[in-house]
CSV table of C-alpha atoms in Angstrom, one decimal:
chain,number,residue,atom,x,y,z
A,1,MET,CA,-8.7,103.4,75.2
A,2,ALA,CA,-6.1,104.4,77.6
A,3,ALA,CA,-8.7,103.7,80.5
A,4,ILE,CA,-8.6,99.8,78.9
A,5,SER,CA,-5.1,99.3,79.1
A,6,ALA,CA,-4.7,100.7,82.1
A,7,ALA,CA,-6.9,98.7,84.2
A,8,ALA,CA,-5.9,95.8,82.1
A,9,PRO,CA,-2.8,94.8,84.6
A,10,TYR,CA,-5.3,94.4,87.1
A,11,VAL,CA,-7.6,92.4,85.2
A,12,ALA,CA,-4.6,90.0,84.7
A,13,ARG,CA,-3.8,90.3,88.2
A,14,ASP,CA,-7.3,89.2,89.0
A,15,ARG,CA,-8.0,86.4,87.1
A,16,ASP,CA,-4.3,85.0,88.5
A,17,LEU,CA,-5.3,85.1,92.1
A,18,HIS,CA,-8.7,83.8,90.8
A,19,ASN,CA,-6.8,80.8,89.6
A,20,ARG,CA,-4.4,79.8,92.3
A,21,ALA,CA,-7.9,80.0,94.7
A,22,LEU,CA,-8.8,77.5,92.7
A,23,LEU,CA,-5.9,75.1,92.4
A,24,ARG,CA,-5.0,76.0,95.5
A,25,GLY,CA,-8.3,74.3,96.7
A,26,TRP,CA,-8.4,72.0,94.5
A,27,LEU,CA,-4.7,70.2,96.1
A,28,TYR,CA,-6.1,71.0,99.5
A,29,VAL,CA,-8.7,68.6,98.7
A,30,VAL,CA,-5.9,66.3,97.6
A,31,LEU,CA,-4.6,66.6,100.9
A,32,LEU,CA,-7.8,65.3,103.0
A,33,VAL,CA,-7.9,62.3,100.2
A,34,LEU,CA,-4.6,61.8,101.2
A,35,PHE,CA,-4.8,61.8,104.3
A,36,ALA,CA,-7.6,59.9,104.7
A,37,LEU,CA,-6.0,57.4,102.9
A,38,VAL,CA,-2.7,56.9,105.4
A,39,LEU,CA,-5.2,56.4,108.3
A,40,VAL,CA,-7.0,53.8,106.3
A,41,GLY,CA,-3.8,51.8,105.8
A,42,GLY,CA,-2.8,52.1,108.9
A,43,ALA,CA,-6.0,50.7,109.8
A,44,THR,CA,-5.3,48.4,107.5
A,45,ARG,CA,-1.9,47.4,109.2
A,46,LEU,CA,-3.1,47.2,113.0
A,47,THR,CA,-5.4,44.7,111.5
A,48,ASP,CA,-3.1,42.5,109.3
A,49,SER,CA,-5.3,43.3,105.9
A,50,GLY,CA,-2.8,44.2,103.9
A,51,LEU,CA,-2.7,40.4,101.7
A,52,SER,CA,-6.3,39.7,101.3
A,53,ILE,CA,-6.4,40.7,98.9
A,54,THR,CA,-3.9,38.4,97.1
A,55,GLN,CA,-4.2,39.9,93.5
A,56,TRP,CA,-3.6,43.7,91.5
A,57,LYS,CA,-6.1,44.5,89.3
A,58,PRO,CA,-6.5,48.0,88.6
A,59,ILE,CA,-9.7,48.0,86.8
A,60,HIS,CA,-11.9,45.5,87.6
A,61,GLY,CA,-10.7,45.1,91.0
A,62,VAL,CA,-12.9,48.4,91.9
A,63,ILE,CA,-15.8,45.9,92.3
A,64,PRO,CA,-16.0,43.6,95.6
A,65,PRO,CA,-17.6,40.2,95.4
A,66,LEU,CA,-21.0,40.7,94.9
A,67,ASN,CA,-22.8,37.4,95.7
A,68,ASP,CA,-21.3,33.9,97.8
A,69,ALA,CA,-19.6,33.0,94.9
A,70,GLU,CA,-17.7,35.7,94.0
A,71,TRP,CA,-16.6,35.9,98.1
A,72,GLN,CA,-15.8,32.0,98.1
A,73,GLU,CA,-13.3,32.7,95.1
A,74,GLU,CA,-11.5,35.7,97.2
A,75,PHE,CA,-11.1,33.5,100.5
A,76,GLN,CA,-9.4,30.7,99.0
A,77,LEU,CA,-7.3,32.8,96.7
A,78,TYR,CA,-6.4,34.1,99.9
A,79,GLN,CA,-6.3,30.4,101.7
A,80,GLN,CA,-3.4,29.8,98.8
A,81,ILE,CA,-0.9,32.3,100.6
A,82,PRO,CA,1.2,32.1,104.0
A,83,GLN,CA,-0.4,34.4,105.6
A,84,TYR,CA,-3.3,31.7,106.2
A,85,ALA,CA,-1.5,28.8,106.5
A,86,GLU,CA,0.5,30.1,109.6
A,87,LEU,CA,-1.7,32.5,111.4
A,88,ASN,CA,-5.2,32.0,110.1
A,89,LYS,CA,-6.5,29.0,109.1
A,90,GLY,CA,-9.4,28.0,109.9
A,91,MET,CA,-10.9,31.2,109.3
A,92,SER,CA,-14.6,32.0,109.0
A,93,ILE,CA,-15.4,33.6,105.5
A,94,GLU,CA,-17.2,36.5,107.9
A,95,ALA,CA,-13.7,36.9,109.7
A,96,PHE,CA,-12.4,37.4,106.3
A,97,LYS,CA,-14.5,39.8,105.1
A,98,SER,CA,-13.9,42.4,107.8
A,99,ILE,CA,-9.8,42.2,107.0
A,100,PHE,CA,-10.7,42.2,103.0
A,101,TRP,CA,-13.0,45.5,103.7
A,102,TRP,CA,-10.2,47.0,105.2
A,103,GLU,CA,-7.7,46.4,102.0
A,104,TRP,CA,-10.5,46.9,99.7
A,105,ALA,CA,-10.7,50.7,101.3
A,106,HIS,CA,-7.4,51.6,100.6
A,107,ARG,CA,-6.9,50.4,97.0
A,108,ILE,CA,-10.4,52.7,96.6
A,109,LEU,CA,-8.7,55.8,98.3
A,110,ALA,CA,-6.0,55.5,96.9
A,111,ARG,CA,-7.3,55.0,92.7
A,112,SER,CA,-9.6,57.7,93.9
A,113,VAL,CA,-7.1,60.6,95.2
A,114,GLY,CA,-5.8,59.2,91.6
A,115,LEU,CA,-8.8,60.9,89.7
A,116,VAL,CA,-9.0,63.5,91.9
A,117,PHE,CA,-5.7,64.7,91.0
A,118,ALA,CA,-5.2,63.9,87.2
A,119,LEU,CA,-8.6,64.8,86.2
A,120,PRO,CA,-9.1,68.5,88.1
A,121,LEU,CA,-5.1,69.0,86.5
A,122,LEU,CA,-6.1,68.0,83.3
A,123,PHE,CA,-8.8,70.7,83.2
A,124,PHE,CA,-7.0,73.4,84.5
A,125,TRP,CA,-3.5,72.7,81.9
A,126,ALA,CA,-6.9,72.9,79.7
A,127,THR,CA,-7.9,75.7,80.4
A,128,ARG,CA,-4.7,77.7,81.0
A,129,ARG,CA,-5.4,78.0,84.7
A,130,ILE,CA,-1.7,76.8,85.4
A,131,GLU,CA,0.8,79.9,85.8
A,132,ARG,CA,4.7,78.8,84.2
A,133,GLY,CA,6.9,76.6,86.4
A,134,LEU,CA,4.1,75.2,88.4
A,135,GLY,CA,3.2,72.7,86.1
A,136,ALA,CA,6.0,70.4,86.4
A,137,LYS,CA,5.6,70.8,89.8
A,138,LEU,CA,1.9,69.0,89.4
A,139,VAL,CA,3.5,66.3,87.0
A,140,GLY,CA,6.0,65.2,89.3
A,141,ILE,CA,3.5,65.2,92.1
A,142,LEU,CA,1.5,62.7,89.8
A,143,LEU,CA,4.2,61.0,88.5
A,144,LEU,CA,4.9,60.3,92.1
A,145,GLY,CA,1.7,58.8,92.6
A,146,GLY,CA,1.8,56.2,89.9
A,147,LEU,CA,5.0,54.9,91.2
A,148,GLN,CA,3.2,55.2,95.0
A,149,GLY,CA,0.9,52.5,93.3
A,150,ALA,CA,3.5,50.2,91.5
A,151,ILE,CA,5.0,50.5,95.3
A,152,GLY,CA,2.2,49.7,97.0
A,153,TRP,CA,2.1,46.4,94.3
A,154,TRP,CA,5.9,45.5,94.5
A,155,MET,CA,5.1,46.0,99.4
A,156,VAL,CA,1.9,43.7,98.9
A,157,ALA,CA,3.5,40.8,96.8
A,158,SER,CA,6.6,40.2,99.1
A,159,GLY,CA,4.2,38.8,101.7
A,160,LEU,CA,1.9,36.3,99.4
A,161,VAL,CA,5.6,33.6,98.8
A,162,ASP,CA,7.2,32.5,101.7
A,163,ARG,CA,6.0,34.8,104.0
A,164,VAL,CA,3.4,35.8,106.2
A,165,SER,CA,3.7,39.9,106.2
A,166,VAL,CA,5.0,42.1,103.9
A,167,SER,CA,8.7,43.0,103.7
A,168,GLN,CA,9.3,45.8,106.5
A,169,TYR,CA,12.0,48.0,104.3
A,170,ARG,CA,8.8,47.6,101.7
A,171,LEU,CA,6.5,49.5,103.6
A,172,ALA,CA,8.9,51.7,104.7
A,173,THR,CA,9.8,52.6,101.5
A,174,HIS,CA,5.5,52.8,100.6
A,175,LEU,CA,5.1,54.9,103.7
A,176,THR,CA,7.6,57.2,103.0
A,177,LEU,CA,6.8,58.5,99.7
A,178,ALA,CA,3.0,59.0,100.7
A,179,ALA,CA,4.9,61.1,103.4
A,180,LEU,CA,7.1,63.0,100.5
A,181,ILE,CA,4.1,62.9,98.4
A,182,PHE,CA,2.0,64.9,101.3
A,183,THR,CA,4.8,67.1,101.7
A,184,ALA,CA,4.9,68.0,98.1
A,185,THR,CA,1.5,68.8,98.1
A,186,MET,CA,1.0,71.1,100.8
A,187,VAL,CA,4.3,73.3,99.6
A,188,VAL,CA,2.7,73.6,96.4
A,189,ALA,CA,-0.7,74.6,98.1
A,190,ARG,CA,1.0,76.8,100.3
A,191,GLY,CA,3.2,78.4,98.1
A,192,LEU,CA,-0.1,79.0,96.1
A,193,ALA,CA,-1.4,81.5,98.8
A,194,PRO,CA,-1.2,84.9,98.9
A,195,HIS,CA,1.3,85.7,101.6
A,196,SER,CA,2.2,88.9,103.1
A,197,GLU,CA,5.5,88.4,104.8
A,198,PRO,CA,8.3,88.3,102.3
A,199,ALA,CA,10.4,85.0,101.5
A,200,ALA,CA,12.4,83.2,103.9
A,201,ASP,CA,15.8,83.6,103.4
A,202,ARG,CA,17.8,80.9,102.4
A,203,SER,CA,19.7,79.5,105.6
A,204,THR,CA,16.3,79.7,106.9
A,205,GLN,CA,14.5,77.1,103.9
A,206,ARG,CA,17.8,75.4,103.9
A,207,LEU,CA,17.2,74.6,107.9
A,208,ALA,CA,13.1,73.6,107.5
A,209,GLY,CA,14.6,71.2,104.0
A,210,PHE,CA,16.7,69.5,106.5
A,211,ILE,CA,14.5,68.9,108.8
A,212,VAL,CA,12.0,67.7,106.9
A,213,LEU,CA,13.8,65.4,105.5
A,214,LEU,CA,15.4,64.0,109.2
A,215,ALA,CA,11.5,64.0,109.6
A,216,LEU,CA,11.2,61.4,106.0
A,217,ILE,CA,14.1,59.7,107.7
A,218,GLN,CA,12.1,59.1,110.8
A,219,ILE,CA,9.3,58.0,109.0
A,220,TYR,CA,11.1,55.3,107.0
A,221,LEU,CA,12.8,54.0,110.5
A,222,GLY,CA,9.2,53.2,112.1
A,223,GLY,CA,7.9,51.6,109.3
A,224,LEU,CA,10.2,49.4,109.3
A,225,VAL,CA,9.3,48.8,113.0
A,226,ALA,CA,6.1,48.6,112.4
A,227,GLU,CA,5.6,45.9,110.3
A,228,ILE,CA,7.3,43.3,113.0
A,229,ASP,CA,5.3,41.8,115.3
A,230,LEU,CA,6.8,40.5,118.5
A,231,ASP,CA,4.5,38.2,119.9
């Protein structure tokens, strides 16, 4: 009996280390999907594809057009916005498909990262694998992800009336929040890793936080000029 009692702390420690490893691996997968999402988002911007889907359909929008009639319907919706009338008038439906697929892929990845984050989070929570203090951080990241989806549509909506592109301020907000979500996820994931060195002192942590803040400001400023066409 005494031996079992003596071993209990080691069993608990091994269980905690195992749970941390599972959570860390899950968050690294989330980071990979987030990275892919940012890359596709950049390609969507560079190809001027962001306004090719003019409606917000969180569920039905997962399924792309499957026949000629559905493609024509999507194309007709695009033809009603200023970008088509002023920049792409006369565009063929094949050319429209090329920009549609970029925006569709971006939205699908955005939905995917939500599922990749939310479903395992529910599982880990239900099986009590999330240690005290960690749950609030994970829920905070989830809420930021939901906010990002709303900001994404807010950004797209700015380019559907009276403009041929989205608002650069909304684009910069969207990009900066994406960087913030990526940073927060990375910080939590790395915090779950075993460390042989002691934590940095408070002044070093403040300096690191300040550098991250400067990087986010620079990302925001970059987003402002990313939506300005000089041609």
